[in-house]
């Protein structure tokens, strides 16, 4: 359902026939008419701000000139950031894992987590639909609003968590800089990039990873030269199993968190783009920075065991303090400059969150569709800044709990969507993309929402968090249990949807 107001178009004009039979909306239609929406779009057009929101992209506008390079560098930049480093650094101080088991967990659960992101990235060129719009083919026209709500929470929550990390780094450089000022600086940079939309986001991400990669190499070199690395031995028994499972949930949650945005960043790829190439470029763009930064974070965090200066730095300054311990003493002022660059890497990390939150908000209701994408970008920015400022200083607790919650809902989403795609639609040929805005031709959503509830039940049974441990989670580890919430969430949702959908299709015929 497009937000283009057909009443604004004069009967018989050329622009009245611009929308083709497939439901795709040509770019020139956004400025037609005298409505407030059209006037805002005309202003946006003058400044080259992307005007398109959740409307389907016509085939003749899927002309991303940089092609597959944009696909890979998008995710390379978004993950070559200090937030990824912070995930790896949780292994020792929070989960009490050894180094080898940490590395193996990072490797295998990142592969597991990014595979859905790669898979759904291939849908963008094929259908020209954003991820949440595509989700209507799984959850129905109305049921997808529940998923969009969870996605809004994810976008805003990730943005708040990430900007807190960046603020901690700036505070480590200049202790007199207030946390709220650091948060506003990073948020303003993110807003400027996402305001202009798809092309500018891709252009920024194409290059922003390079200085961050160089600085992480400097961190690696300085830490290796310091000799403070500790090869912490692997644990054993139920406690070790529980710690691995809980850390794996954080790793998986961070990696798979991009799933609900995946197709948003490939919708302008040519329709004949190879799905295999899109999958592989996405995989490469994700796996390299995730493994590199998380393993580096895990290695540096081992020094907190036997080096009091590192332990104190992490306790009082979190990730910013830990990186400061590596860089400040040997590099002085240049080390502080490096930390400032890493703090600003949060802009690249948050760009996908803030760009996609606008699209999720547009799908929530008819009136939200009539609010231009760039207005929602501004509102989303204000909201996550308002959350991050009071949340500053509580990073470890926030990130651990938030990662696990994200893993749960996305595992449910993946279970339902994969069942529909492979079992009922039997691949790409089962989709009718022209029906994306026709409620009567989409699934009713009853099976999906019922399965979602079963998935939530599975997550509750398997979770192991500070504030609650499910009955299955309790027996999967030692004293604190082990988190198997996302495994059970996926299994419960996949199996229940597969059963429910059979009866739904039989009754409704769609």
Short mmCIF file of C-alpha atoms in Angstrom, two decimals:
data_model
loop_
_atom_site.label_atom_id
_atom_site.label_comp_id
_atom_site.label_asym_id
_atom_site.label_seq_id
_atom_site.Cartn_x
_atom_site.Cartn_y
_atom_site.Cartn_z
CA UNK A 1 0.00 0.00 0.00
CA UNK A 2 1.82 3.07 -1.21
CA UNK A 3 1.69 6.43 0.52
CA UNK A 4 1.31 8.19 -2.79
CA UNK A 5 -1.97 10.16 -2.85
CA UNK A 6 -3.70 9.31 -6.12
CA UNK A 7 -6.35 11.94 -5.44
CA UNK A 8 -3.71 14.59 -6.03
CA UNK A 9 -3.20 13.52 -9.64
CA UNK A 10 -5.35 15.08 -12.30
CA UNK A 11 -7.36 12.58 -14.30
CA UNK A 12 -5.85 11.79 -17.65
CA UNK A 13 -2.37 13.13 -16.80
CA UNK A 14 0.71 11.10 -17.65
CA UNK A 15 1.65 10.79 -13.99
CA UNK A 16 -1.68 9.18 -13.19
CA UNK A 17 -0.57 6.12 -15.13
CA UNK A 18 2.95 5.94 -13.71
CA UNK A 19 2.16 3.18 -11.21
CA UNK A 20 2.45 -0.07 -13.15
CA UNK A 21 0.43 -3.23 -12.70
CA UNK A 22 2.97 -4.81 -10.35
CA UNK A 23 2.33 -2.18 -7.71
CA UNK A 24 5.77 -0.60 -8.06
CA UNK A 25 5.80 3.18 -7.55
CA UNK A 26 8.04 5.30 -9.83
CA UNK A 27 10.13 7.97 -8.11
CA UNK A 28 8.52 10.92 -9.92
CA UNK A 29 5.11 10.26 -8.34
CA UNK A 30 6.19 11.22 -4.83
CA UNK A 31 6.14 14.95 -5.60
CA UNK A 32 2.74 15.03 -7.32
CA UNK A 33 -0.04 17.10 -5.77
CA UNK A 34 -0.57 19.85 -3.19
CA UNK A 35 -0.74 17.74 -0.02
CA UNK A 36 1.67 18.35 2.85
CA UNK A 37 3.28 15.03 1.99
CA UNK A 38 3.92 16.08 -1.62
CA UNK A 39 5.29 19.46 -0.54
CA UNK A 40 7.71 17.82 1.88
CA UNK A 41 8.80 15.43 -0.86
CA UNK A 42 9.47 18.32 -3.25
CA UNK A 43 11.69 19.96 -0.64
CA UNK A 44 13.46 16.65 -0.11
CA UNK A 45 13.97 16.26 -3.85
CA UNK A 46 15.71 19.63 -4.07
CA UNK A 47 18.31 18.43 -1.55
CA UNK A 48 18.67 14.98 -3.16
CA UNK A 49 17.13 13.28 -0.11
CA UNK A 50 15.71 9.83 -0.83
CA UNK A 51 11.94 10.14 -1.13
CA UNK A 52 11.01 6.46 -1.31
CA UNK A 53 9.84 4.60 1.75
CA UNK A 54 8.18 1.19 1.75
CA UNK A 55 6.87 1.43 -1.83
CA UNK A 56 8.03 -1.26 -4.22
CA UNK A 57 10.97 -0.21 -6.42
CA UNK A 58 10.24 -0.51 -10.17
CA UNK A 59 12.59 -2.72 -12.16
CA UNK A 60 13.89 0.20 -14.21
CA UNK A 61 15.00 1.98 -11.03
CA UNK A 62 16.96 -0.95 -9.64
CA UNK A 63 20.23 0.41 -10.99
CA UNK A 64 22.72 0.45 -8.14
CA UNK A 65 25.82 1.50 -10.11
CA UNK A 66 28.35 0.04 -7.68
CA UNK A 67 26.51 -3.27 -7.61
CA UNK A 68 27.93 -6.01 -5.46
CA UNK A 69 30.63 -3.82 -3.93
CA UNK A 70 27.89 -1.90 -2.14
CA UNK A 71 26.39 -5.14 -0.88
CA UNK A 72 29.64 -6.24 0.74
CA UNK A 73 30.92 -2.91 2.08
CA UNK A 74 27.54 -2.08 3.60
CA UNK A 75 27.94 -4.84 6.15
CA UNK A 76 31.71 -4.60 6.34
CA UNK A 77 31.48 -1.04 7.63
CA UNK A 78 28.49 -1.70 9.88
CA UNK A 79 30.41 -4.42 11.74
CA UNK A 80 34.01 -3.14 11.64
CA UNK A 81 33.13 -1.17 14.75
CA UNK A 82 33.76 -1.00 18.45
CA UNK A 83 30.39 -2.60 19.26
CA UNK A 84 31.55 -5.83 17.63
CA UNK A 85 34.79 -5.63 19.63
CA UNK A 86 32.67 -5.26 22.76
CA UNK A 87 30.80 -8.51 22.08
CA UNK A 88 34.04 -10.49 22.05
CA UNK A 89 35.23 -8.71 25.18
CA UNK A 90 32.22 -10.08 27.11
CA UNK A 91 33.54 -13.66 26.95
CA UNK A 92 36.01 -13.47 29.82
CA UNK A 93 34.77 -10.79 32.24
CA UNK A 94 31.06 -11.66 31.95
CA UNK A 95 30.86 -15.33 30.90
CA UNK A 96 34.19 -16.55 32.35
CA UNK A 97 35.19 -18.52 29.25
CA UNK A 98 38.64 -19.66 28.19
CA UNK A 99 40.24 -18.29 25.04
CA UNK A 100 39.93 -21.32 22.75
CA UNK A 101 36.28 -22.00 23.57
CA UNK A 102 35.58 -18.30 23.07
CA UNK A 103 37.15 -18.36 19.58
CA UNK A 104 35.22 -21.47 18.56
CA UNK A 105 31.95 -20.02 19.82
CA UNK A 106 32.55 -16.77 17.91
CA UNK A 107 33.34 -18.67 14.71
CA UNK A 108 30.44 -21.10 14.57
CA UNK A 109 27.66 -18.92 15.99
CA UNK A 110 28.55 -16.01 13.73
CA UNK A 111 28.24 -18.30 10.71
CA UNK A 112 24.89 -19.49 12.02
CA UNK A 113 23.72 -15.95 12.75
CA UNK A 114 24.63 -14.29 9.46
CA UNK A 115 23.26 -17.01 7.17
CA UNK A 116 19.66 -15.69 7.39
CA UNK A 117 20.92 -12.15 6.68
CA UNK A 118 22.64 -13.38 3.52
CA UNK A 119 19.59 -15.37 2.47
CA UNK A 120 17.09 -12.51 2.73
CA UNK A 121 19.48 -10.06 1.12
CA UNK A 122 18.89 -11.99 -2.11
CA UNK A 123 15.19 -11.02 -2.06
CA UNK A 124 15.83 -7.30 -2.60
CA UNK A 125 16.93 -7.46 -6.25
CA UNK A 126 14.34 -10.12 -7.07
CA UNK A 127 11.25 -8.33 -5.74
CA UNK A 128 12.24 -4.72 -4.99
CA UNK A 129 10.57 -4.98 -1.57
CA UNK A 130 11.86 -3.89 1.82
CA UNK A 131 12.30 -6.58 4.47
CA UNK A 132 9.26 -5.69 6.55
CA UNK A 133 7.09 -5.41 3.43
CA UNK A 134 8.40 -8.79 2.28
CA UNK A 135 7.41 -10.13 5.70
CA UNK A 136 3.75 -9.62 4.78
CA UNK A 137 4.07 -12.81 2.74
CA UNK A 138 4.78 -14.68 6.00
CA UNK A 139 2.77 -12.80 8.63
CA UNK A 140 0.00 -11.25 6.56
CA UNK A 141 -0.86 -7.61 5.99
CA UNK A 142 -1.99 -7.00 9.57
CA UNK A 143 0.08 -9.58 11.43
CA UNK A 144 3.31 -8.03 10.15
CA UNK A 145 2.58 -4.95 12.24
CA UNK A 146 3.48 -7.00 15.32
CA UNK A 147 6.80 -7.91 13.71
CA UNK A 148 7.38 -4.31 12.66
CA UNK A 149 6.85 -3.25 16.28
CA UNK A 150 9.54 -5.68 17.44
CA UNK A 151 11.79 -4.40 14.68
CA UNK A 152 11.30 -0.82 15.81
CA UNK A 153 12.31 -1.89 19.33
CA UNK A 154 15.36 -3.61 17.86
CA UNK A 155 16.41 -0.62 15.76
CA UNK A 156 16.00 1.86 18.59
CA UNK A 157 17.51 -0.47 21.20
CA UNK A 158 20.59 -1.33 19.14
CA UNK A 159 21.11 2.36 18.37
CA UNK A 160 20.95 3.29 22.04
CA UNK A 161 23.31 0.50 23.09
CA UNK A 162 25.79 1.33 20.32
CA UNK A 163 25.85 5.05 20.97
CA UNK A 164 26.54 4.38 24.65
CA UNK A 165 29.61 2.39 23.61
CA UNK A 166 30.82 5.28 21.47
CA UNK A 167 30.22 7.74 24.30
CA UNK A 168 32.31 5.58 26.63
CA UNK A 169 35.21 5.79 24.19
CA UNK A 170 35.00 9.57 23.96
CA UNK A 171 34.85 9.74 27.75
CA UNK A 172 38.01 7.62 27.94
CA UNK A 173 39.75 10.21 25.75
CA UNK A 174 38.38 13.24 27.58
CA UNK A 175 37.05 12.54 31.05
CA UNK A 176 35.50 16.01 31.27
CA UNK A 177 33.27 15.43 28.23
CA UNK A 178 29.76 14.67 29.49
CA UNK A 179 28.18 11.43 28.33
CA UNK A 180 25.14 13.18 26.92
CA UNK A 181 27.34 15.41 24.73
CA UNK A 182 29.16 12.38 23.30
CA UNK A 183 25.84 10.68 22.56
CA UNK A 184 24.50 13.75 20.76
CA UNK A 185 27.67 14.11 18.65
CA UNK A 186 27.50 10.51 17.40
CA UNK A 187 23.73 10.62 16.90
CA UNK A 188 23.98 13.81 14.84
CA UNK A 189 26.50 12.20 12.50
CA UNK A 190 24.27 9.17 12.05
CA UNK A 191 21.25 11.36 11.36
CA UNK A 192 22.99 13.31 8.60
CA UNK A 193 23.93 10.11 6.75
CA UNK A 194 20.58 8.36 7.10
CA UNK A 195 18.61 11.52 6.32
CA UNK A 196 19.77 11.42 2.70
CA UNK A 197 18.89 7.76 2.33
CA UNK A 198 19.99 4.64 0.50
CA UNK A 199 22.68 6.07 -1.81
CA UNK A 200 24.40 8.16 0.84
CA UNK A 201 24.25 5.33 3.41
CA UNK A 202 25.95 3.01 0.91
CA UNK A 203 28.48 5.68 -0.10
CA UNK A 204 29.42 6.31 3.53
CA UNK A 205 29.67 2.62 4.39
CA UNK A 206 31.79 1.97 1.30
CA UNK A 207 34.75 3.84 2.79
CA UNK A 208 34.18 4.29 6.53
CA UNK A 209 35.44 0.80 7.43
CA UNK A 210 39.00 1.53 6.23
CA UNK A 211 40.22 3.84 9.06
CA UNK A 212 38.52 1.60 11.62
CA UNK A 213 40.27 -1.47 10.23
CA UNK A 214 43.63 0.30 10.37
CA UNK A 215 43.08 1.30 13.98
CA UNK A 216 42.04 -2.21 14.98
CA UNK A 217 45.29 -3.42 13.38
CA UNK A 218 47.14 -0.91 15.55
CA UNK A 219 45.29 -2.24 18.61
CA UNK A 220 46.29 -5.77 17.62
CA UNK A 221 49.93 -4.79 17.14
CA UNK A 222 50.23 -2.83 20.38
CA UNK A 223 48.48 -5.50 22.43
CA UNK A 224 50.64 -8.27 20.95
CA UNK A 225 53.75 -6.19 21.68
CA UNK A 226 52.66 -5.61 25.29
CA UNK A 227 52.84 -9.31 26.11
CA UNK A 228 49.74 -9.10 28.31
CA UNK A 229 47.71 -11.74 26.46
CA UNK A 230 46.64 -14.64 28.66
CA UNK A 231 45.69 -17.98 27.11
CA UNK A 232 42.96 -18.69 29.64
CA UNK A 233 42.33 -22.45 29.73
CA UNK A 234 39.01 -23.89 28.66
CA UNK A 235 36.65 -24.86 31.45
CA UNK A 236 34.78 -28.12 31.75
CA UNK A 237 31.55 -29.59 33.07
CA UNK A 238 28.06 -28.11 33.25
CA UNK A 239 29.27 -24.62 34.14
CA UNK A 240 31.40 -24.47 30.99
CA UNK A 241 28.50 -25.69 28.86
CA UNK A 242 26.18 -23.09 30.34
CA UNK A 243 28.68 -20.27 29.81
CA UNK A 244 29.26 -21.27 26.17
CA UNK A 245 25.53 -21.40 25.48
CA UNK A 246 24.91 -18.00 27.06
CA UNK A 247 27.83 -16.33 25.27
CA UNK A 248 26.72 -18.00 22.03
CA UNK A 249 23.31 -16.37 22.42
CA UNK A 250 24.96 -12.94 22.59
CA UNK A 251 27.14 -13.67 19.54
CA UNK A 252 24.21 -15.06 17.57
CA UNK A 253 21.91 -12.22 18.58
CA UNK A 254 24.38 -9.60 17.40
CA UNK A 255 25.10 -11.35 14.09
CA UNK A 256 21.54 -12.24 13.18
CA UNK A 257 20.23 -8.86 14.31
CA UNK A 258 20.58 -7.59 10.73
CA UNK A 259 18.09 -10.18 9.40
CA UNK A 260 15.07 -7.93 9.80
CA UNK A 261 16.77 -5.23 7.67
CA UNK A 262 18.46 -7.45 5.08
CA UNK A 263 16.48 -6.72 1.90
CA UNK A 264 16.35 -2.98 2.69
CA UNK A 265 19.90 -2.59 1.35
CA UNK A 266 19.59 -4.55 -1.88
CA UNK A 267 16.28 -3.25 -3.30
CA UNK A 268 18.08 -1.06 -5.85
CA UNK A 269 20.26 -3.90 -7.11
CA UNK A 270 19.45 -4.93 -10.73
CA UNK A 271 16.63 -7.44 -10.98
CA UNK A 272 18.89 -9.87 -12.85
CA UNK A 273 21.61 -9.75 -10.20
CA UNK A 274 22.88 -13.22 -9.31
CA UNK A 275 21.35 -14.42 -6.04
CA UNK A 276 24.42 -16.53 -5.33
CA UNK A 277 26.69 -13.50 -5.72
CA UNK A 278 24.50 -11.35 -3.47
CA UNK A 279 24.56 -14.12 -0.85
CA UNK A 280 28.34 -14.50 -1.00
CA UNK A 281 29.13 -10.78 -0.98
CA UNK A 282 26.85 -10.33 2.01
CA UNK A 283 28.46 -13.30 3.73
CA UNK A 284 31.96 -11.92 3.12
CA UNK A 285 30.96 -8.43 4.23
CA UNK A 286 29.63 -9.80 7.50
CA UNK A 287 31.91 -12.66 8.48
CA UNK A 288 35.27 -10.89 8.15
CA UNK A 289 34.61 -7.90 10.45
CA UNK A 290 32.62 -9.94 12.95
CA UNK A 291 35.31 -12.57 13.40
CA UNK A 292 38.18 -10.09 13.36
CA UNK A 293 36.76 -7.59 15.84
CA UNK A 294 35.14 -10.09 18.22
CA UNK A 295 38.22 -12.30 18.39
CA UNK A 296 40.38 -9.23 18.96
CA UNK A 297 38.04 -8.09 21.74
CA UNK A 298 38.19 -11.54 23.34
CA UNK A 299 42.01 -11.54 23.18
CA UNK A 300 42.41 -8.09 24.72
CA UNK A 301 39.92 -8.92 27.49
CA UNK A 302 42.09 -11.85 28.62
CA UNK A 303 44.51 -9.29 30.04
CA UNK A 304 41.94 -8.35 32.69
CA UNK A 305 42.73 -11.62 34.50
CA UNK A 306 46.33 -10.97 35.54
CA UNK A 307 46.93 -7.31 34.69
CA UNK A 308 45.36 -5.04 37.34
CA UNK A 309 45.57 -1.94 35.10
CA UNK A 310 43.48 -3.65 32.42
CA UNK A 311 41.00 -5.03 34.96
CA UNK A 312 40.54 -1.59 36.52
CA UNK A 313 40.21 0.06 33.10
CA UNK A 314 37.46 -2.37 32.07
CA UNK A 315 35.65 -2.12 35.40
CA UNK A 316 35.51 1.68 35.39
CA UNK A 317 35.62 2.50 31.69
CA UNK A 318 34.18 -0.63 30.08
CA UNK A 319 35.28 -1.08 26.46
CA UNK A 320 36.59 2.48 26.20
CA UNK A 321 38.78 1.94 29.22
CA UNK A 322 40.03 -1.39 27.87
CA UNK A 323 41.05 0.11 24.52
CA UNK A 324 42.58 3.08 26.32
CA UNK A 325 44.74 0.70 28.34
CA UNK A 326 46.09 -0.72 25.08
CA UNK A 327 46.67 2.54 23.23
CA UNK A 328 47.26 5.46 25.59
CA UNK A 329 50.52 4.52 27.28
CA UNK A 330 52.53 3.52 24.17
CA UNK A 331 50.96 5.99 21.70
CA UNK A 332 50.02 8.99 23.82
CA UNK A 333 48.03 11.60 21.90
CA UNK A 334 47.85 9.45 18.78
CA UNK A 335 46.27 6.69 20.85
CA UNK A 336 43.55 9.11 21.91
CA UNK A 337 43.01 10.07 18.28
CA UNK A 338 42.56 6.39 17.44
CA UNK A 339 39.93 6.06 20.14
CA UNK A 340 38.03 9.05 18.79
CA UNK A 341 37.91 7.42 15.33
CA UNK A 342 36.64 4.17 16.85
CA UNK A 343 33.98 6.12 18.74
CA UNK A 344 32.81 7.67 15.48
CA UNK A 345 32.64 4.19 13.93
CA UNK A 346 29.30 3.94 15.72
CA UNK A 347 27.88 6.10 12.95
CA UNK A 348 28.46 3.26 10.47
CA UNK A 349 27.04 0.78 12.99
CA UNK A 350 23.86 2.73 13.58
CA UNK A 351 23.12 3.77 9.99
CA UNK A 352 21.27 0.51 9.17
CA UNK A 353 19.28 0.76 12.40
CA UNK A 354 18.06 4.30 11.87
CA UNK A 355 17.48 3.96 8.13
CA UNK A 356 15.40 0.81 8.67
CA UNK A 357 13.46 2.05 11.70
CA UNK A 358 11.76 4.57 9.41
CA UNK A 359 10.63 1.80 7.07
CA UNK A 360 9.27 -0.28 9.95
CA UNK A 361 7.33 2.69 11.29
CA UNK A 362 5.79 3.32 7.88
CA UNK A 363 4.34 -0.18 7.83
CA UNK A 364 2.61 0.20 11.18
CA UNK A 365 -0.51 2.05 10.00
CA UNK A 366 -2.02 3.95 7.10
CA UNK A 367 -1.21 7.34 8.61
CA UNK A 368 2.39 6.38 9.35
CA UNK A 369 2.83 5.55 5.66
CA UNK A 370 1.92 9.14 4.85
CA UNK A 371 4.79 10.47 6.96
CA UNK A 372 7.90 10.66 4.74
CA UNK A 373 10.81 8.35 5.50
CA UNK A 374 13.17 11.21 6.39
CA UNK A 375 10.76 12.55 9.03
CA UNK A 376 10.71 9.17 10.75
CA UNK A 377 14.52 9.14 10.65
CA UNK A 378 14.51 12.34 12.68
CA UNK A 379 11.93 11.05 15.16
CA UNK A 380 13.76 7.73 15.57
CA UNK A 381 16.97 9.61 16.30
CA UNK A 382 15.34 11.67 19.03
CA UNK A 383 13.88 8.56 20.66
CA UNK A 384 17.10 6.54 20.88
CA UNK A 385 19.04 9.55 22.14
CA UNK A 386 16.41 9.99 24.85
CA UNK A 387 16.93 6.34 25.85
CA UNK A 388 20.74 6.39 25.64
CA UNK A 389 21.38 9.46 27.79
CA UNK A 390 19.84 8.07 31.00
CA UNK A 391 21.14 4.58 30.13
CA UNK A 392 24.76 5.76 29.87
CA UNK A 393 27.03 4.01 32.36
CA UNK A 394 25.16 0.68 32.47
CA UNK A 395 26.62 -0.85 29.31
CA UNK A 396 27.48 -4.40 30.30
CA UNK A 397 24.08 -5.20 31.82
CA UNK A 398 22.19 -3.52 29.00
CA UNK A 399 24.09 -5.21 26.18
CA UNK A 400 24.02 -8.70 27.70
CA UNK A 401 20.27 -8.69 28.31
CA UNK A 402 19.40 -6.87 25.12
CA UNK A 403 21.42 -9.22 22.90
CA UNK A 404 19.58 -12.20 24.30
CA UNK A 405 16.14 -10.65 23.82
CA UNK A 406 16.98 -9.78 20.20
CA UNK A 407 18.13 -13.33 19.56
CA UNK A 408 14.82 -14.67 20.78
CA UNK A 409 12.45 -12.68 18.57
CA UNK A 410 14.61 -13.00 15.47
CA UNK A 411 14.87 -16.76 15.91
CA UNK A 412 11.06 -16.88 15.97
CA UNK A 413 10.87 -14.69 12.86
CA UNK A 414 13.35 -16.92 11.04
CA UNK A 415 11.54 -20.12 12.03
CA UNK A 416 8.21 -18.89 10.65
CA UNK A 417 9.60 -17.29 7.50
CA UNK A 418 11.80 -20.25 6.55
CA UNK A 419 8.91 -22.67 6.99
CA UNK A 420 6.68 -20.57 4.73
CA UNK A 421 9.39 -20.10 2.09
CA UNK A 422 10.57 -23.68 1.76
CA UNK A 423 7.52 -25.74 2.70
CA UNK A 424 4.56 -23.71 1.47
CA UNK A 425 5.91 -21.33 -1.16
CA UNK A 426 8.50 -23.90 -2.27
CA UNK A 427 11.03 -21.23 -3.16
CA UNK A 428 11.00 -17.89 -4.96
CA UNK A 429 8.44 -19.03 -7.53
CA UNK A 430 5.72 -19.14 -4.88
CA UNK A 431 5.67 -15.36 -4.36
CA UNK A 432 3.38 -12.89 -6.15
CA UNK A 433 5.17 -9.62 -5.32
CA UNK A 434 2.45 -7.53 -6.95
CA UNK A 435 0.19 -8.55 -4.05
CA UNK A 436 2.39 -6.94 -1.39
CA UNK A 437 -0.25 -4.28 -0.64
CA UNK A 438 -3.39 -6.43 -1.10
CA UNK A 439 -4.54 -7.83 2.29
CA UNK A 440 -6.99 -10.26 0.70
CA UNK A 441 -4.26 -11.99 -1.28
CA UNK A 442 -1.76 -12.33 1.56
CA UNK A 443 -1.75 -14.95 4.32
CA UNK A 444 -4.31 -14.16 7.07
CA UNK A 445 -1.50 -14.19 9.64
CA UNK A 446 -3.32 -16.33 12.19
CA UNK A 447 -0.88 -19.23 11.84
CA UNK A 448 2.11 -16.90 12.02
CA UNK A 449 1.00 -15.05 15.13
CA UNK A 450 0.02 -18.31 16.83
CA UNK A 451 3.42 -19.76 16.02
CA UNK A 452 5.02 -16.57 17.28
CA UNK A 453 3.34 -17.13 20.63
CA UNK A 454 4.68 -20.70 20.70
CA UNK A 455 8.14 -19.33 19.90
CA UNK A 456 7.92 -16.92 22.82
CA UNK A 457 6.99 -19.85 25.05
CA UNK A 458 10.06 -21.75 23.81
CA UNK A 459 12.29 -18.75 24.49
CA UNK A 460 10.96 -18.41 28.03
CA UNK A 461 11.54 -22.11 28.68
CA UNK A 462 15.13 -21.92 27.50
CA UNK A 463 16.37 -18.49 28.56
CA UNK A 464 18.98 -18.04 31.26
CA UNK A 465 19.34 -14.44 32.31
CA UNK A 466 20.06 -12.61 35.53
CA UNK A 467 16.40 -11.76 36.01
CA UNK A 468 14.92 -15.11 34.95
CA UNK A 469 16.02 -18.63 34.08
CA UNK A 470 13.59 -20.97 32.37
CA UNK A 471 13.14 -24.57 33.49
CA UNK A 472 15.10 -25.94 30.51
CA UNK A 473 17.73 -23.22 30.80
CA UNK A 474 18.33 -24.27 34.43
CA UNK A 475 19.39 -27.78 33.46
CA UNK A 476 21.70 -26.67 30.62
CA UNK A 477 24.50 -25.38 32.79
CA UNK A 478 25.82 -25.00 36.30
CA UNK A 479 24.61 -22.61 38.97
CA UNK A 480 23.43 -19.99 36.48
CA UNK A 481 22.13 -22.39 33.83
CA UNK A 482 22.75 -22.04 30.11
CA UNK A 483 20.81 -20.03 27.57
CA UNK A 484 19.08 -22.16 24.90
CA UNK A 485 16.28 -19.68 24.36
CA UNK A 486 16.98 -18.97 20.70
CA UNK A 487 17.30 -22.68 19.81
CA UNK A 488 13.96 -23.46 21.42
CA UNK A 489 12.34 -20.30 20.03
CA UNK A 490 13.30 -21.33 16.50
CA UNK A 491 12.22 -24.95 16.95
CA UNK A 492 8.87 -24.13 18.59
CA UNK A 493 7.97 -21.51 15.98
CA UNK A 494 9.10 -23.56 12.97
CA UNK A 495 7.23 -26.72 13.99
CA UNK A 496 4.06 -24.99 15.17
CA UNK A 497 3.85 -22.78 12.07
CA UNK A 498 4.34 -25.72 9.76
CA UNK A 499 1.33 -27.40 11.40
CA UNK A 500 -0.90 -24.33 11.77
CA UNK A 501 -0.26 -23.05 8.26
CA UNK A 502 -1.61 -26.25 6.72
CA UNK A 503 -5.01 -25.69 8.32
CA UNK A 504 -4.95 -21.96 7.62
CA UNK A 505 -4.35 -22.50 3.90
CA UNK A 506 -7.02 -25.16 3.77
CA UNK A 507 -9.60 -22.86 5.41
CA UNK A 508 -8.75 -19.51 3.78
CA UNK A 509 -7.20 -20.68 0.54
CA UNK A 510 -4.28 -18.25 0.84
#
